[in-house]
mmCIF file of C-alpha atoms in Angstrom:
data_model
loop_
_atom_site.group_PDB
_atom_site.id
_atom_site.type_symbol
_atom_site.label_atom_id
_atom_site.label_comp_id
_atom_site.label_asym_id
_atom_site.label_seq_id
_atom_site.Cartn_x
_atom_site.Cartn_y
_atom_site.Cartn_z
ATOM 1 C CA UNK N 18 0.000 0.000 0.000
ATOM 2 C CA UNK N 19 1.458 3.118 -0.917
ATOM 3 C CA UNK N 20 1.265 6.574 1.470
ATOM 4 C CA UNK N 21 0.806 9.757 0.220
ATOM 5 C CA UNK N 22 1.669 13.188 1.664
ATOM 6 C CA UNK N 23 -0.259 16.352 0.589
ATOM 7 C CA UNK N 24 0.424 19.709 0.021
ATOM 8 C CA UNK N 25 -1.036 22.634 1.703
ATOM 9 C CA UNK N 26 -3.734 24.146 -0.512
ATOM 10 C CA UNK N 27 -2.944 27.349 -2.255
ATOM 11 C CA UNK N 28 -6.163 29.050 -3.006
ATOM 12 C CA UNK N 29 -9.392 28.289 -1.000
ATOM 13 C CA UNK N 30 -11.325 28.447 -4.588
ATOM 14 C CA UNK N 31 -9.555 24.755 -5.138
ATOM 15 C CA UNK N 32 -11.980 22.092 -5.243
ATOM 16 C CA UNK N 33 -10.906 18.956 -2.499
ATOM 17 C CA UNK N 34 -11.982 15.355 -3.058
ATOM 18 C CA UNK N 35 -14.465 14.493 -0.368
ATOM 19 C CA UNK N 36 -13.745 13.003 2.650
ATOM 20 C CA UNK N 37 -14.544 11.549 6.184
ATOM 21 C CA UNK N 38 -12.205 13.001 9.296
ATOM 22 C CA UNK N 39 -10.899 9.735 10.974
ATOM 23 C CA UNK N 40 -8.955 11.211 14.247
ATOM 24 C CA UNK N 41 -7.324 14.860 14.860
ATOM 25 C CA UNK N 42 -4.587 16.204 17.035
ATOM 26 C CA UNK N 43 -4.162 20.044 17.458
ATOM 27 C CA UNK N 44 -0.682 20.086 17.969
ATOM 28 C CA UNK N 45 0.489 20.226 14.547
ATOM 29 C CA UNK N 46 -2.727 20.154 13.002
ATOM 30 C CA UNK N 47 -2.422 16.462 12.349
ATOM 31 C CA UNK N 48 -5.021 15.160 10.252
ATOM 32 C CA UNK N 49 -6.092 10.876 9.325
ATOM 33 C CA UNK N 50 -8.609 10.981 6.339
ATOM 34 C CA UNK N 51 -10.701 8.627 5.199
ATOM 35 C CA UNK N 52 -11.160 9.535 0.997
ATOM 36 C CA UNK N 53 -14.160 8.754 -1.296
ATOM 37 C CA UNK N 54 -13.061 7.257 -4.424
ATOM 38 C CA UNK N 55 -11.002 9.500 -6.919
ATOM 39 C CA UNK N 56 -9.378 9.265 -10.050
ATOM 40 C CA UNK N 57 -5.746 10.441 -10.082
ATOM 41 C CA UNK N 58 -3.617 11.355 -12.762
ATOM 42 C CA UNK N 59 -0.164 10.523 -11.788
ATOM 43 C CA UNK N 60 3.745 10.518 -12.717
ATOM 44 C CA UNK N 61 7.097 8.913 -11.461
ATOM 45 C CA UNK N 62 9.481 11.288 -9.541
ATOM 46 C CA UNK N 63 12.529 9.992 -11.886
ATOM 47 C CA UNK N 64 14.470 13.149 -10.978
ATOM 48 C CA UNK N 65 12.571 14.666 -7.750
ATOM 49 C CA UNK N 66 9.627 16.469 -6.857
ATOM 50 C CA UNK N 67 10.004 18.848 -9.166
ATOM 51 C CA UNK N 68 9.494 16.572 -12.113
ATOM 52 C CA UNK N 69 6.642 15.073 -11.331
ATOM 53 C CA UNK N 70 5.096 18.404 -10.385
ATOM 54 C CA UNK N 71 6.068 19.785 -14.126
ATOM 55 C CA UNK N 72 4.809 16.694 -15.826
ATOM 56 C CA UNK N 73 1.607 17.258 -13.785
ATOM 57 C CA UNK N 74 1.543 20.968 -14.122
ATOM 58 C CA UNK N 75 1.987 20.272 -18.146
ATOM 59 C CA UNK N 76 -0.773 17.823 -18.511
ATOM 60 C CA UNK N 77 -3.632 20.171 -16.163
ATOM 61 C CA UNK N 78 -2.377 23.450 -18.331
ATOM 62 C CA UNK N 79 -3.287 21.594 -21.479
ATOM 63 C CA UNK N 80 -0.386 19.247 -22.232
ATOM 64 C CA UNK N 81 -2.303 16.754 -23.291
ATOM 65 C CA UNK N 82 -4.084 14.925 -26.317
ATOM 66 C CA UNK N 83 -6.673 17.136 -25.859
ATOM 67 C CA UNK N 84 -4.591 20.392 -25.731
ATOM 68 C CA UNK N 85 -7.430 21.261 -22.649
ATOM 69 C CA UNK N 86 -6.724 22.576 -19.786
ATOM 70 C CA UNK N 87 -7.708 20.950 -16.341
ATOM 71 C CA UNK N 88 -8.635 22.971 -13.173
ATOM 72 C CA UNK N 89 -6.421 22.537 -10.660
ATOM 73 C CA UNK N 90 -7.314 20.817 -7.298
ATOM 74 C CA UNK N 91 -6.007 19.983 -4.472
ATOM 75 C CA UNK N 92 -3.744 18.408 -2.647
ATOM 76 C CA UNK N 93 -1.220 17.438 -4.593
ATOM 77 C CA UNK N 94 -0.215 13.924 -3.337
ATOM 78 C CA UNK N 95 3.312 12.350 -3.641
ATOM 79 C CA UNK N 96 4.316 9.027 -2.175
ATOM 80 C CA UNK N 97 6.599 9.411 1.474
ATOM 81 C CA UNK N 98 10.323 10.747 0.810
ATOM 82 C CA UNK N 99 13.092 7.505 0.222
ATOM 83 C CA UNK N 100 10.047 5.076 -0.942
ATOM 84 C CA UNK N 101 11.593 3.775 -3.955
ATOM 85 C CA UNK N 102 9.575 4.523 -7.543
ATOM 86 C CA UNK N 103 7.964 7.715 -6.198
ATOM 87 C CA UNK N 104 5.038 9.154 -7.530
ATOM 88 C CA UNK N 105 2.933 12.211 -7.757
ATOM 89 C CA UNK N 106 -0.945 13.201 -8.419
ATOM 90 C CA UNK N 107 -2.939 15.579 -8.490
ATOM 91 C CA UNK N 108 -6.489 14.407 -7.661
ATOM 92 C CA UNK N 109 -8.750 14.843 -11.333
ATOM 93 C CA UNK N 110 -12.005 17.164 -11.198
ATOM 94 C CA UNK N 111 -15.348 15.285 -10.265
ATOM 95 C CA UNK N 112 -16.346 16.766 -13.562
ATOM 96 C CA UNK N 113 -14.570 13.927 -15.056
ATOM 97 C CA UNK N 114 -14.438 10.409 -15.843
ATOM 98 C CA UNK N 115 -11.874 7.569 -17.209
ATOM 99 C CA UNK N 116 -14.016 7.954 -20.558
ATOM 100 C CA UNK N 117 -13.823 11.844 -21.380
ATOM 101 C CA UNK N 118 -10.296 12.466 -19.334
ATOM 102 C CA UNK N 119 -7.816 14.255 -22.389
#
């Protein structure tokens, strides 16, 4: 099972993939999730973060088949630091499906 770290958000206008709080701590605003089901479009981290975030970035700003762009959402999601074959996503808008994704 992979594990995924997020992001903080960047804008509040960013739509979030639903979810059910599991437990909380206040002291560092520790969160455990539970997540609906999401699609995900996601990369390998060959040369660190920052690849996977511009193959991401490339696809959402229209860098695809389609040449259309893809509102961003958040979080961003990237597998734990050291975990060999890394990966990155960015969680797809509900507005989607596997059939009409460019």
């Amino acid at each position: 099972m992979a594990s995924f770290t997020t992001l903080p958000l960047v804008a509040n206008a960013i739509e979030e993939p639903s979810y059910a709080l599991v437990a909380s701590w206040d002291e560092p605003d520790i969160e455990i999730r539970d997540y609906d089901p999401r699609l995900l479009a996601t990369t390998k981290m060959t040369e660190g973060q920052n690849s996977g975030f511009r193959v991401l970035a490339g696809y959402i700003f229209g860098g695809n088949d389609a040449e259309q762009e893809i509102a961003m959402t958040a979080p961003v999601q990237r597998t734990m630091p050291g975990q060999k074959n890394a990966e990155m996503a960015f969680v797809v808008p509900r507005a989607f499906s596997m059939d009409d994704l460019p």
